[in-house]
CSV table of C-alpha atoms in Angstrom, one decimal:
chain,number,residue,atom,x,y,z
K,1,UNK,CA,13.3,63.0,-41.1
K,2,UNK,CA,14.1,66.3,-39.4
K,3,UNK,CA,17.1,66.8,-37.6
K,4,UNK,CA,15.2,67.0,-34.0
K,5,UNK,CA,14.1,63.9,-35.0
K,6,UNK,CA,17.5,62.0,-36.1
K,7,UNK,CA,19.0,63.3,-32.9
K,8,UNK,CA,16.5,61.7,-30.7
K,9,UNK,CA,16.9,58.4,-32.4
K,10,UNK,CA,20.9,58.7,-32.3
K,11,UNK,CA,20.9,59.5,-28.5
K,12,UNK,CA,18.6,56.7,-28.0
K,13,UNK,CA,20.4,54.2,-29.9
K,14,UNK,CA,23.7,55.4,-27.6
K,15,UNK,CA,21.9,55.1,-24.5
K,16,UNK,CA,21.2,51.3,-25.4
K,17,UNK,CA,24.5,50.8,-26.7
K,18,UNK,CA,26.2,51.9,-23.3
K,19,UNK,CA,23.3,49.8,-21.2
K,20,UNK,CA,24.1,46.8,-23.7
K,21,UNK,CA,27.6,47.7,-22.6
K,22,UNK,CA,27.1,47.9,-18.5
K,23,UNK,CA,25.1,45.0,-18.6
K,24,UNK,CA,28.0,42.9,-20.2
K,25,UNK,CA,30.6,44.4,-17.5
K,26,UNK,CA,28.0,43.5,-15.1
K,27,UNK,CA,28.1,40.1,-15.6
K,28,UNK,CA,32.0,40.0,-15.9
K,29,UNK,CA,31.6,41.0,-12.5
K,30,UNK,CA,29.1,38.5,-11.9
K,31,UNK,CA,25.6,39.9,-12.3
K,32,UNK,CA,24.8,37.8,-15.5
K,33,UNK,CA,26.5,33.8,-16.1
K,34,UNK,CA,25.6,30.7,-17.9
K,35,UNK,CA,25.5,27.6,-16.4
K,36,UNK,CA,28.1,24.7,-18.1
K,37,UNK,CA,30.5,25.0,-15.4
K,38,UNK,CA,28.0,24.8,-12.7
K,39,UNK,CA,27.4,21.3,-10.5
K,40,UNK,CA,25.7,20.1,-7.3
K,41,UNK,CA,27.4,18.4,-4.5
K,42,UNK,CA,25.0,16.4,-2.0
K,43,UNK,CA,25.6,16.8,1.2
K,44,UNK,CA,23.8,13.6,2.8
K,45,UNK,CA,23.8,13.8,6.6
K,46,UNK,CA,22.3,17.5,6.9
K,47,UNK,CA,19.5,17.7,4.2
K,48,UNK,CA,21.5,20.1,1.9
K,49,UNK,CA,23.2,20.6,-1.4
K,50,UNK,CA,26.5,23.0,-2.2
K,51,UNK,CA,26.5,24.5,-6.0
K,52,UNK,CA,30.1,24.5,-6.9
K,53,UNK,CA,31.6,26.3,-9.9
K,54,UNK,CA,34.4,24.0,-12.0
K,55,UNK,CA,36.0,26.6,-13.2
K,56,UNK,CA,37.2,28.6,-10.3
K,57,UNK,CA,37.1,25.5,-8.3
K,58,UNK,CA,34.6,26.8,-5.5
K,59,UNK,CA,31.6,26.7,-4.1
K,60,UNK,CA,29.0,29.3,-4.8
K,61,UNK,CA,26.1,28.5,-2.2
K,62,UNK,CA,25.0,26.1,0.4
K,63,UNK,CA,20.7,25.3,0.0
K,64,UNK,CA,19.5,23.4,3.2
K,65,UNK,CA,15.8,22.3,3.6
K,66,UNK,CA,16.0,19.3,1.4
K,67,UNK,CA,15.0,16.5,3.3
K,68,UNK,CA,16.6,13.1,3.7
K,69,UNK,CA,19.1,12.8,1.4
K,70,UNK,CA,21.0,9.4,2.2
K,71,UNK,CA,21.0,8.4,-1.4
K,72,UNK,CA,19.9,11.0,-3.4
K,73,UNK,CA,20.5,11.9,-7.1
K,74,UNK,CA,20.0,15.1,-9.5
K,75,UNK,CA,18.8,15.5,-12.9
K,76,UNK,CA,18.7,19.0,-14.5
K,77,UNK,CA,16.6,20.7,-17.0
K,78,UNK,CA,17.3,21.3,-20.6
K,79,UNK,CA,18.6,24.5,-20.4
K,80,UNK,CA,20.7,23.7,-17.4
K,81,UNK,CA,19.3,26.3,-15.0
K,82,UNK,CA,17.1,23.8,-12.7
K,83,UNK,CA,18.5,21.2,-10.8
K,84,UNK,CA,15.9,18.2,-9.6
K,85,UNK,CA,16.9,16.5,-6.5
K,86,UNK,CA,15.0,13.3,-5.9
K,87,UNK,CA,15.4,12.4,-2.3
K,88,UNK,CA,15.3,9.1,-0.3
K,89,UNK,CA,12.0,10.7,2.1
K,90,UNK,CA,10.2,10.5,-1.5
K,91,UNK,CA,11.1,14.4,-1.9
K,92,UNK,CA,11.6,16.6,-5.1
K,93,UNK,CA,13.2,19.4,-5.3
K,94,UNK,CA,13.0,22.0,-8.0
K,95,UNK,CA,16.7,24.0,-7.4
K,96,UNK,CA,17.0,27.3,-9.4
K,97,UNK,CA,21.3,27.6,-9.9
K,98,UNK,CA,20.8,31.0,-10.9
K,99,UNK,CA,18.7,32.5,-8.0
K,100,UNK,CA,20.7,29.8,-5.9
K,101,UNK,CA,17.7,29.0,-4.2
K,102,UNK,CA,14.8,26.2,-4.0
K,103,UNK,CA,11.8,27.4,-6.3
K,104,UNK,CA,9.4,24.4,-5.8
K,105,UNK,CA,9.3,20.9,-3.5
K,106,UNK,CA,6.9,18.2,-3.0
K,107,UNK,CA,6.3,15.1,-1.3
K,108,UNK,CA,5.5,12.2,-4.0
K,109,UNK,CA,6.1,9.2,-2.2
K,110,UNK,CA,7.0,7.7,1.1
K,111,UNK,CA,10.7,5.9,0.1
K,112,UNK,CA,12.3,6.6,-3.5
K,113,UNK,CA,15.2,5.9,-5.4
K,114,UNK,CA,15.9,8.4,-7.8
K,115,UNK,CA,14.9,9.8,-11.2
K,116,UNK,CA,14.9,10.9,-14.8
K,117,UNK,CA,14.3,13.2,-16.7
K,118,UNK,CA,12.2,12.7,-20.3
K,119,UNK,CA,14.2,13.5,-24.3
K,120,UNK,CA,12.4,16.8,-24.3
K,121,UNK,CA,12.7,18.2,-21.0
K,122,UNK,CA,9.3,18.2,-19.8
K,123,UNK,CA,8.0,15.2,-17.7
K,124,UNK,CA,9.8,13.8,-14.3
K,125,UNK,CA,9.9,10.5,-13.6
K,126,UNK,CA,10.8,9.4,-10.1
K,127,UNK,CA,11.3,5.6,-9.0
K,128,UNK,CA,9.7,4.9,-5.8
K,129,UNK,CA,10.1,1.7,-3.6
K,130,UNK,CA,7.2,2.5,-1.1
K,131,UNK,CA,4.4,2.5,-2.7
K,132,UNK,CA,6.4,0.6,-5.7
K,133,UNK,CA,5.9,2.6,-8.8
K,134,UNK,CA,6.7,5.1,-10.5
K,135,UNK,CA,5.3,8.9,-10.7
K,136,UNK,CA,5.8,11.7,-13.4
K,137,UNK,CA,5.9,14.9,-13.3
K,138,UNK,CA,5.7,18.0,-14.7
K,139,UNK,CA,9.5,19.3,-14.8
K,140,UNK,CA,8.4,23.1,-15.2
K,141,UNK,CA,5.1,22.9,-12.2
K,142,UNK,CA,5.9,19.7,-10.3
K,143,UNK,CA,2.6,18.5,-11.3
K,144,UNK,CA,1.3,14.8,-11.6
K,145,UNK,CA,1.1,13.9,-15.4
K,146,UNK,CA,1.0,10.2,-14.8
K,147,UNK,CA,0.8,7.2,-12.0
K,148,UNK,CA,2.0,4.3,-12.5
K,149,UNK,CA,1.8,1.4,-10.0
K,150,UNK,CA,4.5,-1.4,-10.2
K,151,UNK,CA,2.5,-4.2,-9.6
K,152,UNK,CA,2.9,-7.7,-11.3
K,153,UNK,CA,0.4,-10.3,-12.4
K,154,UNK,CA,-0.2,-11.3,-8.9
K,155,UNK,CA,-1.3,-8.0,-7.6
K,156,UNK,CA,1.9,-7.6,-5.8
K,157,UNK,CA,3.5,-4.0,-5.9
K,158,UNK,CA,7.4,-4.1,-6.0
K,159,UNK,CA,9.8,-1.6,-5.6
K,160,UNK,CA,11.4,0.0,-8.5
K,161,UNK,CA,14.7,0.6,-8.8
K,162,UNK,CA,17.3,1.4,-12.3
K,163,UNK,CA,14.6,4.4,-13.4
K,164,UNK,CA,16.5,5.7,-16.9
K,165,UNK,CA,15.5,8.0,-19.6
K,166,UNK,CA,15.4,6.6,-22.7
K,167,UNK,CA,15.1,8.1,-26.9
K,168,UNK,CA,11.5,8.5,-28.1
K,169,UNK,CA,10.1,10.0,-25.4
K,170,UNK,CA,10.5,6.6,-23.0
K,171,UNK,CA,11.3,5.6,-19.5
K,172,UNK,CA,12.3,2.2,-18.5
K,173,UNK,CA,12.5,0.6,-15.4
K,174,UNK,CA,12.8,-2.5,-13.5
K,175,UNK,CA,10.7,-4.3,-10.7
K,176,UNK,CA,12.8,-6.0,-8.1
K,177,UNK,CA,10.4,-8.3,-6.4
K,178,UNK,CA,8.7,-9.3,-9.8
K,179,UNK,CA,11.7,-9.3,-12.0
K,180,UNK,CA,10.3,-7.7,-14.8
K,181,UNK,CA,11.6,-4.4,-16.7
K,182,UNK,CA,9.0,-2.1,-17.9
K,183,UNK,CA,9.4,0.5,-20.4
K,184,UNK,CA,6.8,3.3,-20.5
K,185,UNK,CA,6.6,5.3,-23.6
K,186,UNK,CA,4.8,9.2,-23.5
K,187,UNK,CA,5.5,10.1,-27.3
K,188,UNK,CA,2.0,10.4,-27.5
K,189,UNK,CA,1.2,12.2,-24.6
K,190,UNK,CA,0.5,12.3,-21.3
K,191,UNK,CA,-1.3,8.6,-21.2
K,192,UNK,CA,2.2,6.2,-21.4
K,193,UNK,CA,2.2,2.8,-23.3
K,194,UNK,CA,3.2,0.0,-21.3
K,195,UNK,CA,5.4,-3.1,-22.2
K,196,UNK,CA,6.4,-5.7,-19.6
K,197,UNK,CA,9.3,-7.7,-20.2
K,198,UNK,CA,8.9,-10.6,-17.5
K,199,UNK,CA,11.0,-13.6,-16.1
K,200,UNK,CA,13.9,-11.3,-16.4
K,201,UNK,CA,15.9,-12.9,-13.4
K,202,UNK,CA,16.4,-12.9,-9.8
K,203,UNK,CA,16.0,-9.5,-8.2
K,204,UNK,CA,17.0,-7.3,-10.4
K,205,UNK,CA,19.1,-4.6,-7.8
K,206,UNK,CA,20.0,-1.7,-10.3
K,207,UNK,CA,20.0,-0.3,-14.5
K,208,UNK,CA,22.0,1.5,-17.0
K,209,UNK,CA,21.4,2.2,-20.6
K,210,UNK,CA,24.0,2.9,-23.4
K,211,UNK,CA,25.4,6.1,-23.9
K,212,UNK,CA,23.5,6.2,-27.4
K,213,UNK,CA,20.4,5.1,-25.5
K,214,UNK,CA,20.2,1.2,-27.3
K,215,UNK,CA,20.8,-1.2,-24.4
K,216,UNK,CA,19.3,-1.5,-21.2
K,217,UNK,CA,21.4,-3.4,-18.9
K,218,UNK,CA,19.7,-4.8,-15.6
K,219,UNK,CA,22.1,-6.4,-12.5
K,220,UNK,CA,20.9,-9.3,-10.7
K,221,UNK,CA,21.3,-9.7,-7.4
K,222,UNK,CA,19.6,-13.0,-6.8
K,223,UNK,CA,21.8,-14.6,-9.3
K,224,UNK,CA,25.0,-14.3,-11.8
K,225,UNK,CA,24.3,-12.8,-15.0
K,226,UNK,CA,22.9,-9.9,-16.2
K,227,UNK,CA,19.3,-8.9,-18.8
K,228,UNK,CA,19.9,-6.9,-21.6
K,229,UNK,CA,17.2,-5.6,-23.4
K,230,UNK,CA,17.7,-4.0,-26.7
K,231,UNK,CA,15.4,-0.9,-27.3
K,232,UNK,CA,15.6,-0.4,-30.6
K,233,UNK,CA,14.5,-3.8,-31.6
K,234,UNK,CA,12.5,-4.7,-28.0
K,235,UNK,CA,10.2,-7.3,-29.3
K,236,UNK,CA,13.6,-9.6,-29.3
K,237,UNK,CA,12.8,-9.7,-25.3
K,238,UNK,CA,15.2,-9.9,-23.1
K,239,UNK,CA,18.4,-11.3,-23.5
K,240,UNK,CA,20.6,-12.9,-20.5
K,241,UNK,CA,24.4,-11.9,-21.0
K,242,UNK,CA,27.3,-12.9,-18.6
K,243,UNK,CA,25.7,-15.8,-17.3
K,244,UNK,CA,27.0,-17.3,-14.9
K,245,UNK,CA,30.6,-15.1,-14.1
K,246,UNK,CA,31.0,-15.6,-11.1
K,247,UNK,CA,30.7,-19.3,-11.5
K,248,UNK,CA,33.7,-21.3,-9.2
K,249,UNK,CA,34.7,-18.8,-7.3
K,250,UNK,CA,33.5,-18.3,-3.6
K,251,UNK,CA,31.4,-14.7,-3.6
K,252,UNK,CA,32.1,-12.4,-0.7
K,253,UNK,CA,30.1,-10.5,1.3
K,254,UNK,CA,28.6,-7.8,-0.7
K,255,UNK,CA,28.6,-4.5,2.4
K,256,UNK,CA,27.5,-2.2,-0.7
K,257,UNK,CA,25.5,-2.8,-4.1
K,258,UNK,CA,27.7,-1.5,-7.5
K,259,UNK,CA,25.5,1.2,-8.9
K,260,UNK,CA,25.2,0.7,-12.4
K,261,UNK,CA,24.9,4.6,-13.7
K,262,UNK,CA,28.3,4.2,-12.9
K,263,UNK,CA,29.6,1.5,-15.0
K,264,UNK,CA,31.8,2.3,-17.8
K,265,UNK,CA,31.7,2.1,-21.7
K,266,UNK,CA,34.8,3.4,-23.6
K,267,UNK,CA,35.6,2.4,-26.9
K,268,UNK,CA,34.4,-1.5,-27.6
K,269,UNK,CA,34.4,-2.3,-24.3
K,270,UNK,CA,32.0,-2.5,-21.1
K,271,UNK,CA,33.7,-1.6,-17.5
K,272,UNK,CA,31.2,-3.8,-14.7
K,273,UNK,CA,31.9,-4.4,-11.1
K,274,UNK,CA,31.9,-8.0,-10.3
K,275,UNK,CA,29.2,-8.2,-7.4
K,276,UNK,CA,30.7,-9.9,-4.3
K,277,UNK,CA,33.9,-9.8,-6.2
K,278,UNK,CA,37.2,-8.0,-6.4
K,279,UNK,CA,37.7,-7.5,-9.9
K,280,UNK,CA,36.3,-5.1,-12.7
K,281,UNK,CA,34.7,-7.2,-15.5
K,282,UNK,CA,35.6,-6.1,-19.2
K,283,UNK,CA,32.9,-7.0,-21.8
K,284,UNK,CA,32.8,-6.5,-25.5
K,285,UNK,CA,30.3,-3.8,-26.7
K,286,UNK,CA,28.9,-5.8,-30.1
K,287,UNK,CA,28.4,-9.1,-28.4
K,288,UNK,CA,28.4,-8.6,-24.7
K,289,UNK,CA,31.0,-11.6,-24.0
K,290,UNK,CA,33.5,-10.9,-21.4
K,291,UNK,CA,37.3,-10.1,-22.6
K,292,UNK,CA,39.1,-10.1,-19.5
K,293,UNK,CA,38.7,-9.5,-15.8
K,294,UNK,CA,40.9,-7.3,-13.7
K,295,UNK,CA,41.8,-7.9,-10.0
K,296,UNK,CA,41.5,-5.0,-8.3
K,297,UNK,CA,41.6,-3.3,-4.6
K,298,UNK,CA,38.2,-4.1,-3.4
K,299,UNK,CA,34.6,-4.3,-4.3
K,300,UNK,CA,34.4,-2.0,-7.0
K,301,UNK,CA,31.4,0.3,-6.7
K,302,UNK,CA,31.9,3.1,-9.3
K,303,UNK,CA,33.6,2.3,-12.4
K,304,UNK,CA,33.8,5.6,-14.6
K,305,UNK,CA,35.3,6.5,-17.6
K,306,UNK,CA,37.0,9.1,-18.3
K,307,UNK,CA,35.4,11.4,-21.1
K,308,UNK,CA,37.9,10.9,-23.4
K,309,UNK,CA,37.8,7.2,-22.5
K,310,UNK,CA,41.6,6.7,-21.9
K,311,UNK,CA,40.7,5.7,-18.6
K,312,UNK,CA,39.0,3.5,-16.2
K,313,UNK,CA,38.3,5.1,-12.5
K,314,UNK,CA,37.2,2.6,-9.8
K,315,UNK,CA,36.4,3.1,-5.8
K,316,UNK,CA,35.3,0.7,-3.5
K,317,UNK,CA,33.3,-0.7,-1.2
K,318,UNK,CA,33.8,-0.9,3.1
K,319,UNK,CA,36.3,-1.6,4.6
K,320,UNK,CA,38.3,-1.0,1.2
K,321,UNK,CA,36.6,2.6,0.5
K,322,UNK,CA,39.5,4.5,1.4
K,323,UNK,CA,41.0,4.2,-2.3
K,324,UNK,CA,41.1,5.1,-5.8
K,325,UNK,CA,42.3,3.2,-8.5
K,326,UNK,CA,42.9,3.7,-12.8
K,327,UNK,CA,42.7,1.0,-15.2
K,328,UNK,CA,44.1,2.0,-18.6
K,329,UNK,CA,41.8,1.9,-21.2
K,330,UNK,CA,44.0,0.5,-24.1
K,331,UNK,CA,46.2,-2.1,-21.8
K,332,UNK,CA,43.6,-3.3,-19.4
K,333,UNK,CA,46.0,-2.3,-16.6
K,334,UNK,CA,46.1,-0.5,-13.3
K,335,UNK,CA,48.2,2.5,-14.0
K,336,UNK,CA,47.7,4.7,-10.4
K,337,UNK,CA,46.5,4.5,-6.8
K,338,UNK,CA,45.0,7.0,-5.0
K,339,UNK,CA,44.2,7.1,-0.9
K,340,UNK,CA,42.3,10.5,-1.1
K,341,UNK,CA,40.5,9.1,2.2
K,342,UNK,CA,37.8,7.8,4.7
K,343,UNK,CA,34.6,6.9,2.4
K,344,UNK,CA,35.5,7.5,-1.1
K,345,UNK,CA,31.6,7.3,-2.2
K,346,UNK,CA,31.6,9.3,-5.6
K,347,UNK,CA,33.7,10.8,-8.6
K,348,UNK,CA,32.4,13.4,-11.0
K,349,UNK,CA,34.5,14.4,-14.2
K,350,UNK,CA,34.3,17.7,-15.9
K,351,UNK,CA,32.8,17.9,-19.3
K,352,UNK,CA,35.9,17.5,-21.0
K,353,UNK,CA,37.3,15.5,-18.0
K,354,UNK,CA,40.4,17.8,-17.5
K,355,UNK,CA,39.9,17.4,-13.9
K,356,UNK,CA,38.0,14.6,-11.6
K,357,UNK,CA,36.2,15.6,-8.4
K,358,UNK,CA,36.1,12.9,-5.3
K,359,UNK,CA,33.8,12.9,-2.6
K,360,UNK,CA,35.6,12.2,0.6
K,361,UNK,CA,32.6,11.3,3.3
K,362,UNK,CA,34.1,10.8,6.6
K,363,UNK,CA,36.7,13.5,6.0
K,364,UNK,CA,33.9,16.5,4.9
K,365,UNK,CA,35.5,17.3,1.7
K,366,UNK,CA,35.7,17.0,-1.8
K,367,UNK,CA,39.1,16.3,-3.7
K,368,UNK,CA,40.1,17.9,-6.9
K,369,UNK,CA,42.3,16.2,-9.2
K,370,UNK,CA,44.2,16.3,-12.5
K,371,UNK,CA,42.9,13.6,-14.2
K,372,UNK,CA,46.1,13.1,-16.1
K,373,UNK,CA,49.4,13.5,-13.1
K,374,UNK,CA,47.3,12.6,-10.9
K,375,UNK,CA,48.3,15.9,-8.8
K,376,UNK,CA,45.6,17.2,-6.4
K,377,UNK,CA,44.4,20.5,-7.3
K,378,UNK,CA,42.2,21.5,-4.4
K,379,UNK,CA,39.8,20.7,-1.5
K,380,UNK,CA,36.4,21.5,-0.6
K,381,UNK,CA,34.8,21.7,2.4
K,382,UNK,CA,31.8,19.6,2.7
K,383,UNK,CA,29.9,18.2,4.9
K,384,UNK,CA,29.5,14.0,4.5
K,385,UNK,CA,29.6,14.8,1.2
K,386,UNK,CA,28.2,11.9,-1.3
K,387,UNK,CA,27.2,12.1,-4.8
K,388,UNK,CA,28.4,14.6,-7.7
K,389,UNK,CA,26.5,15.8,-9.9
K,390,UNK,CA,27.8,18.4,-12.5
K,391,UNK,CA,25.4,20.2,-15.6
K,392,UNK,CA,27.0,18.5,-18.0
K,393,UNK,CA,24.3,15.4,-17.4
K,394,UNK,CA,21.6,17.8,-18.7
K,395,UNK,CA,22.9,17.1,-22.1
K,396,UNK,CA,23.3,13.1,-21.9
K,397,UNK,CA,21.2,10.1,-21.8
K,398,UNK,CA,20.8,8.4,-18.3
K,399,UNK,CA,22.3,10.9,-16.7
């Protein structure tokens, strides 16, 4: 090589090097970021969405122009970037974090409940209550992959509610008028399997699964109990667990419905709200008996655990929704109160759950908490803030 030659290649070589290096101090300055610390707060009254950073505590943007968003929820994509906001008006919304700004939208349905997202990223499923059913998407376009009506034996659509992800490519899903849960299976492709579970019970309000994606857990509104379906050994059927818990005691009037998403598993146990009750429900994991139950403020409506599953958060339902309250994991106990406000509607750990963010409606902000003294760390202003939603979900089943 001549020396001309070697020269060239040298200069070159330092010209990258000190562009390698810019770029780098660019994005300590913040030209260039990931995404782990990243979340989205709803803000329900005014159609838009803040994107908050949990490291520095802040908030980055504010996106309007996302329609109604009175109960809506977010899934993200794979890598994090994209945030999907399924909204009541039967709106998604294809959020770019980076960009901070809305890169696709449609119109799927008239009314809809929320969403999921599929094991490998690619297909959206969104459950709708008018027309009952449920529609999927592709998560990169926004185009329809698959239609599927909700309609029983009768020829009766019902609405759709407890939409979850599920291993092996699945989504499952329960009717409410029918009282059936459905699981719909695209592992091989874009035409989904069916299976109907039927005769499940009484109006079936709301779903979870599992953390490690086994058990499917529908609430019944129309009647004590619960239906728990087992996925990795579904042609079992359905199996009823806590039958009959409520059973002697006089229900109250339920003002808001638990959301199961919510519920808790730490360790052995499961966390439930008692519908129309004021206690939290402790089950055991291996045979879904119930351990204990403990009194608590109100109607419980979130019951979260803590990531490291030391404890048990709880908030409540009107006219009791102005408080917080932690069980401890290991002694079943309440160990601290919070009163962080007017319309407590939804807690959000980080993703080691160092800290605990709390939407406070009716006062327009959002608390920041230690999760461990209990000390407040910060407020955000918000406006009728409702749910939390933070990246960490991209990485976990059913969220």
């Amino acid at each position: 090589m001549r020396p001309l030659e070697r020269l060239g290649r040298w200069l070159t070589l330092v010209l990258l090097m000190a562009l390698g290096q810019a770029a780098v101090a660019g994005g300590e300055a913040g030209q260039l970021r990931g995404t782990g610390d990243l979340g989205v707060i709803v803000e329900r009254a005014t159609g838009s969405v803040q994107i908050v950073d949990t490291t520095t505590r802040e908030s980055l943007a504010r996106i309007t122009g996302l329609g109604d968003l009175s109960h809506a929820s977010v899934k993200y994509s794979r890598d994090a970037r994209y945030a999907y906001v399924f909204g009541r008006d039967g709106g998604l919304t294809q959020l770019d974090l980076l960009t901070r700004r809305i890169t696709n939208r449609i119109i799927q349905s008239g009314n809809s409940i929320g969403g999921a997202i599929s094991q490998d990223g690619r297909l959206l499923a969104v459950a709708n209550y008018d027309p009952g059913g449920v529609k999927v998407f592709d998560a990169r376009t926004l185009e329809l992959v698959a239609d599927i009506p909700a309609v029983d034996d009768k020829g009766e659509r019902s609405k759709v509610v407890g939409l979850v992800d599920a291993p092996r490519q699945r989504f499952v899903f329960t009717l409410f008028e029918a009282g059936e849960i459905w699981v719909a299976d695209f592992s091989e492709g874009k035409e989904p399997r069916i299976t109907r579970h039927r005769e499940v019970g009484r109006q079936p309000y709301d779903a979870l699964i599992t953390p490690d994606g086994r058990h499917y857990i529908a609430g019944l509104f129309g009647e004590d109990g619960m239906a728990l379906l087992d996925l990795r050994n579904p042609d079992a059927g359905v199996q009823r667990i806590m039958d009959g818990y409520g059973r002697g005691d006089e229900p109250l009037p339920v003002f808001k419905m638990p959301h199961l998403e919510g519920w808790a598993m730490a360790g052995d146990y499961a966390f439930m709200p008692a519908v129309g009750h004021h206690s939290v429900l402790v089950v055991n994991r291996r045979d879904w008996s119930e351990v204990a139950r403990i009194p608590v403020h109100g109607q419980p409506i979130f019951v979260m655990a803590s990531p490291d599953q030391h404890a048990v958060w709880v908030n409540f339902a009107y006219p009791d929704n102005d408080t917080l309250q932690i069980i401890d994991v290991d002694t079943l106990e309440i160990t601290g109160e919070l009163k962080p406000g007017p319309a407590v509607l939804h807690m959000e750990f980080t993703p080691r759950g160092e800290h605990i963010w709390v939407s406070v409606r009716d006062a327009d902000e959002v608390h920041i908490y230690d999760a461990y003294s209990l000390e407040r760390l910060g407020r955000l202003n918000v406006e009728s803030p409702s749910g939390i939603f933070f990246t960490a979900r991209a990485h976990r089943i059913g969220l």
